[in-house]
């Protein structure tokens, strides 16, 4: 508050830089590739919890310019399997205290996330799902059609709807967080603890010898490292290929869009797994609309018209009155999807190389817990118990965590 008042007097012209931009050193204890939320959070917790500060976070573009700055900002923990629910609920709890911890307003808004049911079978499934969540201590509650109509009068809850709404379930603590602020908040805090954040620093190769990672080649020179972590989302396979490591990940565009701003008409987020769309309203008043990932693997960070049309048509089935809104902006990110749509976190067969990937369409909500658990794993070279089920080895043992239904569209 005092800072705000002080800088207001000088018309906000003298704010200091939020993070340092040093020249790369020749050696770091830990090099993290990718300055998205996961890379930055991992660096922050390594410094904060484990006292390791000789760290570089290397970013080929600008900090937070990947999926972290392109997502629809949904945070929730209503996953299907207990392992996922525990991990994502820990993340939500960390988010609940993060503005204070980082001294950075992340604009967490917990307006609730409502998942809509369109048949008797959906309702049965949702009963089981929300009961399972309650057993894990997560705040899930079944809603009738009437309760949903009261919460959201603009939703077409009539029997004539293309997919009539039978009810649904809500996670009250679900909501949204300002995405850029998450990246900036972690970056500022990590930099203050001594972490070097190097933007415009692209990793072009990774050196290994005798099964151990040694150094990274970048467009700003070779940087030696004792430990290297990959946190590059849609480019995970590109980086792993540099070491001959095959990852079970496909990179696909995922797009979203916003309308012109309108007065407040929506409280919280509404998701329909059947029509494959989710809708919320931003603080600026824009109606924010998202759908599923493109079925076509690509690195084209643009999205495309056919999928936009599909998502808009799906949304109009739920909110017919939105047909009169003008679309203002559309964008896409490249998401890294694993076969069971669960993340891949932990150690790799290469000594000193760690991975935080496979975040697919839903890794924003996982940034605090992902960062915290990866930091522990890197510091101790021992996998944190919360992320043990999410190791690469599950694709050999077959212990998959198929979150297709819970992570599919409800990003
Ligand atoms: C449209 C859309 C909507 C989404 N909605 C949600 C949502 O509502 N809720 C949710 O939880 N998740 C959502 N997600 C998913 C979420 O955004 C991601 O899972 C999450 O941001 C991944 O974070 P990250 O730090 O791993 O990756 P990123 O933020 O993508 O960071 C990776 C960084 O690595 C850098 N990089 C890549 N290659 C190199 C290299 N060779 N050298 C150096 N740097 C490199 C990239 O430039 C990038 O900045 C959405 C994604 C998209 C695209």
Tab-separated table of C-alpha atoms and ligand atoms in Angstrom:
chain	number	residue	atom	x	y	z
A	1	UNK	CA	0.000	0.000	0.000
A	2	UNK	CA	2.766	2.418	0.972
A	3	UNK	CA	4.634	1.666	-2.282
A	4	UNK	CA	1.497	2.271	-4.304
A	5	UNK	CA	0.931	5.625	-2.651
A	6	UNK	CA	4.595	6.605	-3.019
A	7	UNK	CA	4.751	5.703	-6.741
A	8	UNK	CA	1.417	7.393	-7.411
A	9	UNK	CA	3.086	10.687	-6.413
A	10	UNK	CA	5.642	10.209	-9.242
A	11	UNK	CA	2.914	9.103	-11.701
A	12	UNK	CA	4.137	5.480	-11.527
A	13	UNK	CA	7.228	6.307	-13.589
A	14	UNK	CA	9.866	5.045	-11.158
A	15	UNK	CA	8.843	1.477	-10.336
A	16	UNK	CA	11.964	-0.733	-10.164
A	17	UNK	CA	12.374	-3.714	-12.529
A	18	UNK	CA	10.529	-6.737	-11.157
A	19	UNK	CA	13.353	-9.163	-11.840
A	20	UNK	CA	17.013	-8.890	-12.739
A	21	UNK	CA	18.245	-9.679	-16.279
A	22	UNK	CA	21.831	-10.836	-15.667
A	23	UNK	CA	24.326	-12.258	-18.154
A	24	UNK	CA	24.507	-16.089	-18.091
A	25	UNK	CA	27.127	-17.655	-15.832
A	26	UNK	CA	29.215	-20.562	-17.156
A	27	UNK	CA	27.900	-22.968	-14.500
A	28	UNK	CA	24.769	-23.409	-12.375
A	29	UNK	CA	23.796	-26.037	-9.816
A	30	UNK	CA	20.400	-26.294	-11.504
A	31	UNK	CA	19.308	-25.179	-14.962
A	32	UNK	CA	15.574	-25.103	-15.587
A	33	UNK	CA	14.515	-24.891	-19.225
A	34	UNK	CA	11.295	-22.932	-19.724
A	35	UNK	CA	10.169	-19.787	-17.861
A	36	UNK	CA	6.505	-20.681	-17.739
A	37	UNK	CA	4.710	-21.060	-14.426
A	38	UNK	CA	6.157	-24.512	-13.745
A	39	UNK	CA	9.783	-23.567	-14.427
A	40	UNK	CA	9.545	-20.367	-12.385
A	41	UNK	CA	7.702	-21.987	-9.471
A	42	UNK	CA	10.240	-24.815	-9.359
A	43	UNK	CA	13.086	-22.276	-9.194
A	44	UNK	CA	11.311	-20.290	-6.479
A	45	UNK	CA	10.692	-23.320	-4.217
A	46	UNK	CA	14.243	-24.636	-4.799
A	47	UNK	CA	15.564	-21.346	-3.459
A	48	UNK	CA	12.930	-20.817	-0.757
A	49	UNK	CA	12.582	-24.336	0.674
A	50	UNK	CA	15.930	-25.933	-0.132
A	51	UNK	CA	18.399	-23.036	-0.077
A	52	UNK	CA	19.627	-23.758	-3.623
A	53	UNK	CA	20.037	-20.384	-5.301
A	54	UNK	CA	22.679	-20.965	-8.005
A	55	UNK	CA	19.875	-21.562	-10.513
A	56	UNK	CA	19.162	-20.340	-14.042
A	57	UNK	CA	15.759	-20.426	-15.703
A	58	UNK	CA	16.295	-20.309	-19.470
A	59	UNK	CA	13.528	-18.993	-21.706
A	60	UNK	CA	13.694	-18.875	-25.483
A	61	UNK	CA	11.119	-16.080	-25.722
A	62	UNK	CA	9.699	-13.908	-22.986
A	63	UNK	CA	8.833	-15.037	-19.497
A	64	UNK	CA	5.249	-16.356	-19.268
A	65	UNK	CA	4.789	-16.150	-23.069
A	66	UNK	CA	4.000	-19.873	-23.440
A	67	UNK	CA	0.862	-21.631	-22.262
A	68	UNK	CA	1.040	-19.903	-18.883
A	69	UNK	CA	0.148	-16.600	-20.546
A	70	UNK	CA	-2.349	-18.156	-22.966
A	71	UNK	CA	-4.613	-20.240	-20.789
A	72	UNK	CA	-8.164	-19.680	-19.580
A	73	UNK	CA	-6.993	-19.516	-15.934
A	74	UNK	CA	-9.319	-22.135	-14.429
A	75	UNK	CA	-8.191	-23.521	-11.079
A	76	UNK	CA	-10.013	-26.437	-9.466
A	77	UNK	CA	-9.294	-29.822	-7.933
A	78	UNK	CA	-12.336	-31.874	-8.987
A	79	UNK	CA	-10.362	-34.665	-10.614
A	80	UNK	CA	-11.502	-38.259	-10.843
A	81	UNK	CA	-8.795	-40.391	-9.245
A	82	UNK	CA	-7.638	-39.875	-5.637
A	83	UNK	CA	-3.971	-39.419	-6.645
A	84	UNK	CA	-4.951	-36.534	-8.931
A	85	UNK	CA	-7.430	-35.008	-6.495
A	86	UNK	CA	-4.826	-34.970	-3.696
A	87	UNK	CA	-2.210	-33.337	-5.906
A	88	UNK	CA	-4.533	-30.756	-7.492
A	89	UNK	CA	-6.215	-29.919	-4.181
A	90	UNK	CA	-2.825	-29.273	-2.619
A	91	UNK	CA	-2.192	-26.914	-5.526
A	92	UNK	CA	-5.492	-25.100	-4.989
A	93	UNK	CA	-4.684	-24.701	-1.302
A	94	UNK	CA	-1.298	-23.203	-2.202
A	95	UNK	CA	-3.054	-20.827	-4.630
A	96	UNK	CA	-5.349	-19.751	-1.800
A	97	UNK	CA	-2.363	-18.363	0.122
A	98	UNK	CA	-0.099	-17.438	-2.777
A	99	UNK	CA	-0.878	-13.718	-3.159
A	100	UNK	CA	0.225	-13.268	0.443
A	101	UNK	CA	3.255	-15.548	0.123
A	102	UNK	CA	4.542	-13.788	-3.019
A	103	UNK	CA	3.264	-10.355	-1.924
A	104	UNK	CA	1.726	-10.118	-5.409
A	105	UNK	CA	-1.977	-9.761	-6.175
A	106	UNK	CA	-2.829	-12.873	-8.226
A	107	UNK	CA	-6.524	-11.914	-8.367
A	108	UNK	CA	-7.755	-15.350	-7.259
A	109	UNK	CA	-11.527	-15.367	-7.685
A	110	UNK	CA	-13.305	-18.479	-6.382
A	111	UNK	CA	-16.711	-18.101	-8.029
A	112	UNK	CA	-17.217	-21.867	-8.365
A	113	UNK	CA	-16.815	-24.310	-11.241
A	114	UNK	CA	-20.042	-26.032	-12.307
A	115	UNK	CA	-19.982	-29.157	-14.462
A	116	UNK	CA	-23.241	-29.702	-16.336
A	117	UNK	CA	-24.988	-33.065	-16.714
A	118	UNK	CA	-27.119	-33.715	-19.796
A	119	UNK	CA	-28.600	-37.143	-19.057
A	120	UNK	CA	-29.625	-39.492	-16.241
A	121	UNK	CA	-26.379	-41.365	-16.844
A	122	UNK	CA	-24.336	-38.173	-16.426
A	123	UNK	CA	-26.142	-37.543	-13.147
A	124	UNK	CA	-25.308	-41.039	-11.842
A	125	UNK	CA	-21.710	-40.594	-12.886
A	126	UNK	CA	-21.500	-37.148	-11.254
A	127	UNK	CA	-22.976	-38.522	-7.982
A	128	UNK	CA	-20.134	-41.038	-7.830
A	129	UNK	CA	-17.587	-38.426	-8.857
A	130	UNK	CA	-18.666	-35.830	-6.291
A	131	UNK	CA	-18.984	-38.471	-3.542
A	132	UNK	CA	-15.412	-39.544	-4.320
A	133	UNK	CA	-14.280	-35.926	-4.095
A	134	UNK	CA	-16.013	-35.460	-0.754
A	135	UNK	CA	-14.198	-38.531	0.578
A	136	UNK	CA	-10.951	-36.713	-0.278
A	137	UNK	CA	-12.191	-33.620	1.569
A	138	UNK	CA	-12.920	-31.640	-1.598
A	139	UNK	CA	-15.939	-29.312	-1.612
A	140	UNK	CA	-18.115	-30.898	-4.311
A	141	UNK	CA	-21.906	-30.571	-4.246
A	142	UNK	CA	-24.626	-31.899	-6.558
A	143	UNK	CA	-26.995	-29.305	-8.027
A	144	UNK	CA	-30.493	-29.692	-9.487
A	145	UNK	CA	-31.523	-28.028	-12.748
A	146	UNK	CA	-33.485	-25.454	-10.715
A	147	UNK	CA	-30.450	-24.607	-8.575
A	148	UNK	CA	-28.347	-24.177	-11.706
A	149	UNK	CA	-31.017	-21.947	-13.294
A	150	UNK	CA	-30.983	-19.779	-10.168
A	151	UNK	CA	-27.188	-19.476	-10.207
A	152	UNK	CA	-27.039	-18.793	-13.936
A	153	UNK	CA	-30.267	-17.476	-15.485
A	154	UNK	CA	-28.691	-17.074	-18.947
A	155	UNK	CA	-28.090	-20.822	-19.295
A	156	UNK	CA	-30.766	-22.529	-21.384
A	157	UNK	CA	-32.168	-24.905	-18.758
A	158	UNK	CA	-35.397	-25.527	-20.710
A	159	UNK	CA	-36.470	-28.977	-21.875
A	160	UNK	CA	-36.200	-27.710	-25.461
A	161	UNK	CA	-32.429	-27.180	-25.253
A	162	UNK	CA	-30.341	-29.147	-27.756
A	163	UNK	CA	-28.824	-30.995	-24.780
A	164	UNK	CA	-31.212	-30.443	-21.845
A	165	UNK	CA	-29.507	-29.834	-18.512
A	166	UNK	CA	-30.383	-32.496	-15.943
A	167	UNK	CA	-28.353	-30.946	-13.134
A	168	UNK	CA	-24.659	-30.967	-12.362
A	169	UNK	CA	-22.092	-30.541	-9.631
A	170	UNK	CA	-20.146	-27.593	-8.367
A	171	UNK	CA	-16.789	-27.117	-6.714
A	172	UNK	CA	-17.289	-23.867	-4.822
A	173	UNK	CA	-13.545	-23.262	-4.325
A	174	UNK	CA	-12.904	-23.558	-8.058
A	175	UNK	CA	-12.357	-20.329	-9.944
A	176	UNK	CA	-9.823	-18.286	-11.848
A	177	UNK	CA	-6.424	-16.701	-11.176
A	178	UNK	CA	-4.759	-13.979	-13.230
A	179	UNK	CA	-2.279	-15.993	-15.322
A	180	UNK	CA	0.389	-13.355	-16.062
A	181	UNK	CA	0.503	-12.407	-12.403
A	182	UNK	CA	1.349	-16.006	-11.470
A	183	UNK	CA	4.375	-15.972	-13.787
A	184	UNK	CA	5.407	-12.460	-12.740
A	185	UNK	CA	4.894	-13.109	-9.024
A	186	UNK	CA	7.030	-16.252	-9.024
A	187	UNK	CA	9.651	-14.568	-11.253
A	188	UNK	CA	9.990	-11.560	-8.960
A	189	UNK	CA	10.226	-13.709	-5.837
A	190	UNK	CA	12.715	-16.160	-7.405
A	191	UNK	CA	14.896	-13.350	-8.728
A	192	UNK	CA	14.961	-11.699	-5.289
A	193	UNK	CA	16.238	-15.001	-3.852
A	194	UNK	CA	19.130	-15.018	-6.363
A	195	UNK	CA	17.718	-17.045	-9.285
A	196	UNK	CA	18.932	-15.856	-12.728
A	197	UNK	CA	16.088	-15.608	-15.238
A	198	UNK	CA	17.541	-15.495	-18.750
A	199	UNK	CA	15.048	-14.491	-21.431
A	200	UNK	CA	15.799	-14.769	-25.164
A	201	UNK	CA	17.986	-17.753	-24.266
A	202	UNK	CA	17.027	-20.754	-26.358
A	203	UNK	CA	18.357	-24.206	-25.549
A	204	UNK	CA	19.522	-25.751	-28.817
A	205	UNK	CA	21.143	-28.924	-27.468
A	206	UNK	CA	21.698	-30.790	-24.204
A	207	UNK	CA	25.013	-32.516	-23.528
A	208	UNK	CA	25.294	-35.789	-21.638
A	209	UNK	CA	28.166	-38.099	-20.848
A	210	UNK	CA	28.155	-41.548	-19.205
A	211	UNK	CA	24.390	-41.371	-18.747
A	212	UNK	CA	24.539	-38.045	-16.894
A	213	UNK	CA	23.480	-34.620	-18.050
A	214	UNK	CA	26.413	-32.165	-18.309
A	215	UNK	CA	25.508	-28.895	-19.996
A	216	UNK	CA	23.097	-27.086	-22.265
A	217	UNK	CA	24.002	-25.327	-25.509
A	218	UNK	CA	22.130	-22.075	-25.953
A	219	UNK	CA	22.125	-19.152	-28.369
A	220	UNK	CA	23.951	-17.297	-25.560
A	221	UNK	CA	26.697	-19.904	-25.135
A	222	UNK	CA	27.274	-23.210	-23.344
A	223	UNK	CA	26.071	-23.399	-19.744
A	224	UNK	CA	27.257	-26.267	-17.542
A	225	UNK	CA	24.838	-27.655	-14.991
A	226	UNK	CA	24.775	-30.359	-12.305
A	227	UNK	CA	21.062	-30.828	-12.778
A	228	UNK	CA	18.712	-29.897	-15.618
A	229	UNK	CA	14.909	-29.772	-15.517
A	230	UNK	CA	12.648	-29.663	-18.564
A	231	UNK	CA	9.564	-27.462	-18.097
A	232	UNK	CA	8.780	-26.626	-21.712
A	233	UNK	CA	5.169	-27.868	-22.116
A	234	UNK	CA	4.398	-28.363	-25.855
A	235	UNK	CA	8.112	-28.570	-26.661
A	236	UNK	CA	8.888	-31.400	-24.214
A	237	UNK	CA	9.551	-33.938	-26.962
A	238	UNK	CA	11.755	-31.493	-28.902
A	239	UNK	CA	14.017	-31.064	-25.875
A	240	UNK	CA	13.936	-34.750	-24.858
A	241	UNK	CA	14.879	-35.698	-28.444
A	242	UNK	CA	18.166	-33.818	-27.924
A	243	UNK	CA	19.071	-36.567	-25.438
A	244	UNK	CA	17.574	-39.445	-27.404
A	245	UNK	CA	14.806	-39.745	-24.807
A	246	UNK	CA	11.425	-40.705	-26.286
A	247	UNK	CA	8.471	-39.244	-24.378
A	248	UNK	CA	4.849	-40.444	-24.692
A	249	UNK	CA	3.655	-36.897	-25.431
A	250	UNK	CA	1.826	-35.376	-28.391
A	251	UNK	CA	1.853	-31.630	-29.025
A	252	UNK	CA	-1.470	-30.169	-30.110
A	253	UNK	CA	-2.877	-26.636	-30.369
A	254	UNK	CA	-5.506	-25.629	-27.837
A	255	UNK	CA	-7.348	-22.394	-28.450
A	256	UNK	CA	-9.580	-19.992	-26.587
A	257	UNK	CA	-11.371	-16.738	-27.359
A	258	UNK	CA	-13.053	-13.738	-25.759
A	259	UNK	CA	-16.023	-11.601	-26.739
A	260	UNK	CA	-16.417	-7.868	-26.436
A	261	UNK	CA	-16.872	-6.844	-22.783
A	262	UNK	CA	-20.375	-6.762	-21.321
A	263	UNK	CA	-21.849	-6.054	-17.878
A	264	UNK	CA	-21.488	-8.857	-15.271
A	265	UNK	CA	-23.784	-11.713	-16.345
A	266	UNK	CA	-21.945	-14.847	-15.202
A	267	UNK	CA	-20.786	-15.907	-11.756
A	268	UNK	CA	-18.182	-18.643	-11.912
A	269	UNK	CA	-17.308	-21.077	-14.654
A	270	UNK	CA	-19.708	-23.429	-16.508
A	271	UNK	CA	-18.482	-26.540	-18.253
A	272	UNK	CA	-20.276	-29.033	-20.418
A	273	UNK	CA	-18.265	-32.184	-21.126
A	274	UNK	CA	-20.896	-33.322	-23.652
A	275	UNK	CA	-20.862	-30.264	-25.911
A	276	UNK	CA	-17.148	-29.770	-25.151
A	277	UNK	CA	-17.131	-26.118	-24.141
A	278	UNK	CA	-16.614	-24.021	-21.036
A	279	UNK	CA	-17.590	-20.428	-20.408
A	280	UNK	CA	-16.761	-17.743	-17.840
A	281	UNK	CA	-16.637	-13.960	-17.672
A	282	UNK	CA	-13.399	-12.095	-17.097
A	283	UNK	CA	-13.017	-9.206	-14.658
A	284	UNK	CA	-12.992	-6.920	-17.711
A	285	UNK	CA	-16.419	-8.252	-18.738
A	286	UNK	CA	-15.345	-10.369	-21.720
A	287	UNK	CA	-17.082	-13.719	-22.137
A	288	UNK	CA	-14.237	-16.237	-22.157
A	289	UNK	CA	-14.802	-19.377	-24.172
A	290	UNK	CA	-12.753	-22.531	-24.479
A	291	UNK	CA	-13.127	-26.008	-25.909
A	292	UNK	CA	-11.118	-29.121	-26.631
A	293	UNK	CA	-7.648	-29.469	-28.140
A	294	UNK	CA	-7.237	-29.763	-31.890
A	295	UNK	CA	-7.109	-33.419	-32.913
A	296	UNK	CA	-4.263	-32.605	-35.313
A	297	UNK	CA	-0.731	-32.571	-33.871
A	298	UNK	CA	1.002	-29.289	-34.689
A	299	UNK	CA	3.296	-26.525	-33.415
A	300	UNK	CA	1.216	-23.814	-35.130
A	301	UNK	CA	0.399	-21.533	-32.221
A	302	UNK	CA	-2.602	-20.016	-33.970
A	303	UNK	CA	-5.584	-22.376	-33.745
A	304	UNK	CA	-8.027	-22.540	-36.621
A	305	UNK	CA	-11.503	-21.580	-37.789
A	306	UNK	CA	-13.132	-25.056	-37.907
A	307	UNK	CA	-12.424	-25.683	-34.219
A	308	UNK	CA	-13.524	-22.160	-33.313
A	309	UNK	CA	-16.824	-22.779	-35.069
A	310	UNK	CA	-17.273	-26.080	-33.221
A	311	UNK	CA	-16.646	-24.438	-29.846
A	312	UNK	CA	-18.860	-21.419	-30.556
A	313	UNK	CA	-21.713	-23.673	-31.750
A	314	UNK	CA	-21.362	-25.734	-28.560
A	315	UNK	CA	-21.453	-22.609	-26.383
A	316	UNK	CA	-24.524	-21.221	-28.172
A	317	UNK	CA	-26.404	-24.433	-27.354
A	318	UNK	CA	-25.870	-23.537	-23.683
A	319	UNK	CA	-26.163	-19.735	-23.894
A	320	UNK	CA	-28.359	-18.826	-26.906
A	321	UNK	CA	-28.362	-15.122	-25.996
A	322	UNK	CA	-24.581	-14.903	-26.527
A	323	UNK	CA	-25.200	-15.201	-30.297
A	324	UNK	CA	-25.405	-11.397	-30.357
A	325	UNK	CA	-21.934	-10.868	-28.894
A	326	UNK	CA	-19.021	-9.885	-31.113
A	327	UNK	CA	-15.905	-12.008	-30.856
A	328	UNK	CA	-12.940	-9.830	-29.983
A	329	UNK	CA	-9.843	-12.036	-29.805
A	330	UNK	CA	-8.736	-15.627	-30.356
A	331	UNK	CA	-5.407	-17.317	-29.610
A	332	UNK	CA	-3.805	-20.729	-29.074
A	333	UNK	CA	-1.038	-22.484	-27.195
A	334	UNK	CA	0.726	-25.795	-27.839
A	335	UNK	CA	-0.189	-28.292	-25.161
A	336	UNK	CA	1.709	-31.480	-24.300
A	337	UNK	CA	-0.777	-34.320	-24.004
A	338	UNK	CA	0.149	-37.694	-22.489
A	339	UNK	CA	-1.765	-40.923	-23.287
A	340	UNK	CA	-3.694	-40.849	-19.977
A	341	UNK	CA	-3.932	-37.017	-19.965
A	342	UNK	CA	-2.164	-36.908	-16.609
A	343	UNK	CA	1.088	-35.021	-16.059
A	344	UNK	CA	4.559	-36.556	-16.182
A	345	UNK	CA	6.683	-35.391	-13.273
A	346	UNK	CA	9.889	-36.565	-11.655
A	347	UNK	CA	13.130	-38.240	-12.630
A	348	UNK	CA	14.143	-39.604	-16.047
A	349	UNK	CA	16.434	-42.488	-17.073
A	350	UNK	CA	19.193	-39.875	-17.555
A	351	UNK	CA	20.929	-39.011	-14.321
A	352	UNK	CA	20.476	-35.360	-13.302
A	353	UNK	CA	17.638	-34.801	-15.790
A	354	UNK	CA	14.145	-34.109	-14.447
A	355	UNK	CA	10.873	-33.503	-16.212
A	356	UNK	CA	7.735	-31.505	-15.515
A	357	UNK	CA	5.528	-32.039	-18.543
A	358	UNK	CA	2.491	-33.732	-19.979
A	359	UNK	CA	0.467	-30.870	-18.481
A	360	UNK	CA	-1.748	-30.898	-21.521
A	361	UNK	CA	-4.811	-28.722	-21.265
A	362	UNK	CA	-4.805	-28.359	-17.474
A	363	UNK	CA	-1.409	-27.537	-16.001
A	364	UNK	CA	-2.003	-23.934	-14.950
A	365	UNK	CA	-3.910	-24.956	-11.832
A	366	UNK	CA	-1.005	-27.263	-10.941
A	367	UNK	CA	1.755	-24.646	-10.986
A	368	UNK	CA	2.205	-24.159	-7.200
A	369	UNK	CA	2.116	-27.872	-6.315
A	370	UNK	CA	4.079	-28.880	-9.428
A	371	UNK	CA	6.780	-26.341	-8.582
A	372	UNK	CA	6.911	-27.335	-4.923
A	373	UNK	CA	7.081	-31.097	-5.598
A	374	UNK	CA	9.581	-30.763	-8.449
A	375	UNK	CA	11.826	-28.579	-6.276
A	376	UNK	CA	11.821	-31.280	-3.580
A	377	UNK	CA	12.533	-33.969	-6.198
A	378	UNK	CA	15.438	-32.043	-7.729
A	379	UNK	CA	16.929	-31.004	-4.380
A	380	UNK	CA	16.874	-34.546	-2.919
A	381	UNK	CA	17.112	-36.532	-6.161
A	382	UNK	CA	14.148	-38.384	-4.638
A	383	UNK	CA	10.595	-38.138	-5.962
A	384	UNK	CA	8.152	-36.263	-3.716
A	385	UNK	CA	5.429	-38.663	-2.507
A	386	UNK	CA	2.597	-36.523	-3.905
A	387	UNK	CA	3.909	-36.933	-7.449
A	388	UNK	CA	5.115	-40.540	-7.211
A	389	UNK	CA	2.106	-41.839	-9.212
A	390	UNK	CA	2.904	-39.420	-12.061
A	391	UNK	CA	6.352	-40.773	-13.015
A	392	UNK	CA	7.428	-41.727	-16.535
A	393	UNK	CA	7.652	-45.381	-15.464
A	394	UNK	CA	3.848	-45.698	-15.380
A	395	UNK	CA	3.921	-46.101	-19.171
A	396	UNK	CA	6.013	-49.254	-18.600
A	397	UNK	CA	4.196	-50.644	-15.559
A	398	UNK	CA	0.756	-49.795	-16.942
A	399	UNK	CA	-0.299	-47.934	-13.775
A	400	UNK	CA	-1.988	-45.229	-15.830
A	401	UNK	CA	-4.171	-42.501	-14.298
A	402	UNK	CA	-6.784	-41.964	-16.965
A	403	UNK	CA	-8.122	-38.473	-16.303
A	404	UNK	CA	-9.600	-38.082	-19.796
A	405	UNK	CA	-13.061	-37.328	-18.427
A	406	UNK	CA	-11.995	-34.895	-15.715
A	407	UNK	CA	-9.241	-33.092	-17.594
A	408	UNK	CA	-10.636	-33.365	-21.131
A	409	UNK	CA	-12.521	-30.130	-21.543
A	410	UNK	CA	-12.732	-28.739	-18.039
A	411	UNK	CA	-9.311	-27.126	-18.267
B	1	LIG	C1	-5.898	-22.052	-24.661
B	1	LIG	C2	-5.442	-22.751	-23.404
B	1	LIG	C3	-6.293	-22.823	-22.314
B	1	LIG	C4	-5.881	-23.464	-21.145
B	1	LIG	N1	-6.683	-23.395	-20.061
B	1	LIG	C5	-6.257	-23.888	-18.867
B	1	LIG	C6	-7.031	-23.682	-17.694
B	1	LIG	O1	-8.092	-23.037	-17.747
B	1	LIG	N2	-6.587	-24.219	-16.522
B	1	LIG	C7	-5.429	-24.938	-16.453
B	1	LIG	O2	-5.101	-25.442	-15.375
B	1	LIG	N3	-4.624	-25.089	-17.549
B	1	LIG	C8	-5.008	-24.576	-18.752
B	1	LIG	N4	-4.218	-24.695	-19.864
B	1	LIG	C9	-2.969	-25.455	-19.771
B	1	LIG	C10	-1.863	-24.632	-19.104
B	1	LIG	O3	-1.785	-23.367	-19.709
B	1	LIG	C11	-0.517	-25.334	-19.216
B	1	LIG	O4	-0.620	-26.694	-18.831
B	1	LIG	C12	0.524	-24.669	-18.305
B	1	LIG	O5	0.543	-23.274	-18.509
B	1	LIG	C13	1.883	-25.257	-18.569
B	1	LIG	O6	2.835	-24.468	-17.906
B	1	LIG	P1	4.371	-24.683	-18.220
B	1	LIG	O7	5.119	-23.781	-17.341
B	1	LIG	O8	4.664	-26.148	-18.157
B	1	LIG	O9	4.504	-24.314	-19.769
B	1	LIG	P2	4.627	-22.878	-20.594
B	1	LIG	O10	3.924	-21.819	-19.817
B	1	LIG	O11	4.217	-23.176	-21.943
B	1	LIG	O12	6.165	-22.600	-20.455
B	1	LIG	C14	7.129	-23.337	-21.196
B	1	LIG	C15	8.164	-22.361	-21.681
B	1	LIG	O13	9.232	-23.097	-22.272
B	1	LIG	C16	9.788	-22.278	-23.272
B	1	LIG	N5	10.642	-23.084	-24.165
B	1	LIG	C17	10.239	-24.017	-25.074
B	1	LIG	N6	11.303	-24.522	-25.715
B	1	LIG	C18	12.396	-23.904	-25.206
B	1	LIG	C19	13.799	-23.979	-25.485
B	1	LIG	N7	14.293	-24.797	-26.422
B	1	LIG	N8	14.644	-23.198	-24.766
B	1	LIG	C20	14.169	-22.344	-23.803
B	1	LIG	N9	12.858	-22.224	-23.529
B	1	LIG	C21	11.985	-22.989	-24.213
B	1	LIG	C22	8.562	-21.680	-23.949
B	1	LIG	O14	8.883	-20.510	-24.689
B	1	LIG	C23	7.647	-21.409	-22.772
B	1	LIG	O15	7.703	-20.084	-22.304
B	1	LIG	C24	-4.595	-24.080	-21.072
B	1	LIG	C25	-3.733	-24.016	-22.178
B	1	LIG	C26	-4.143	-23.336	-23.323
B	1	LIG	C27	-3.188	-23.250	-24.479
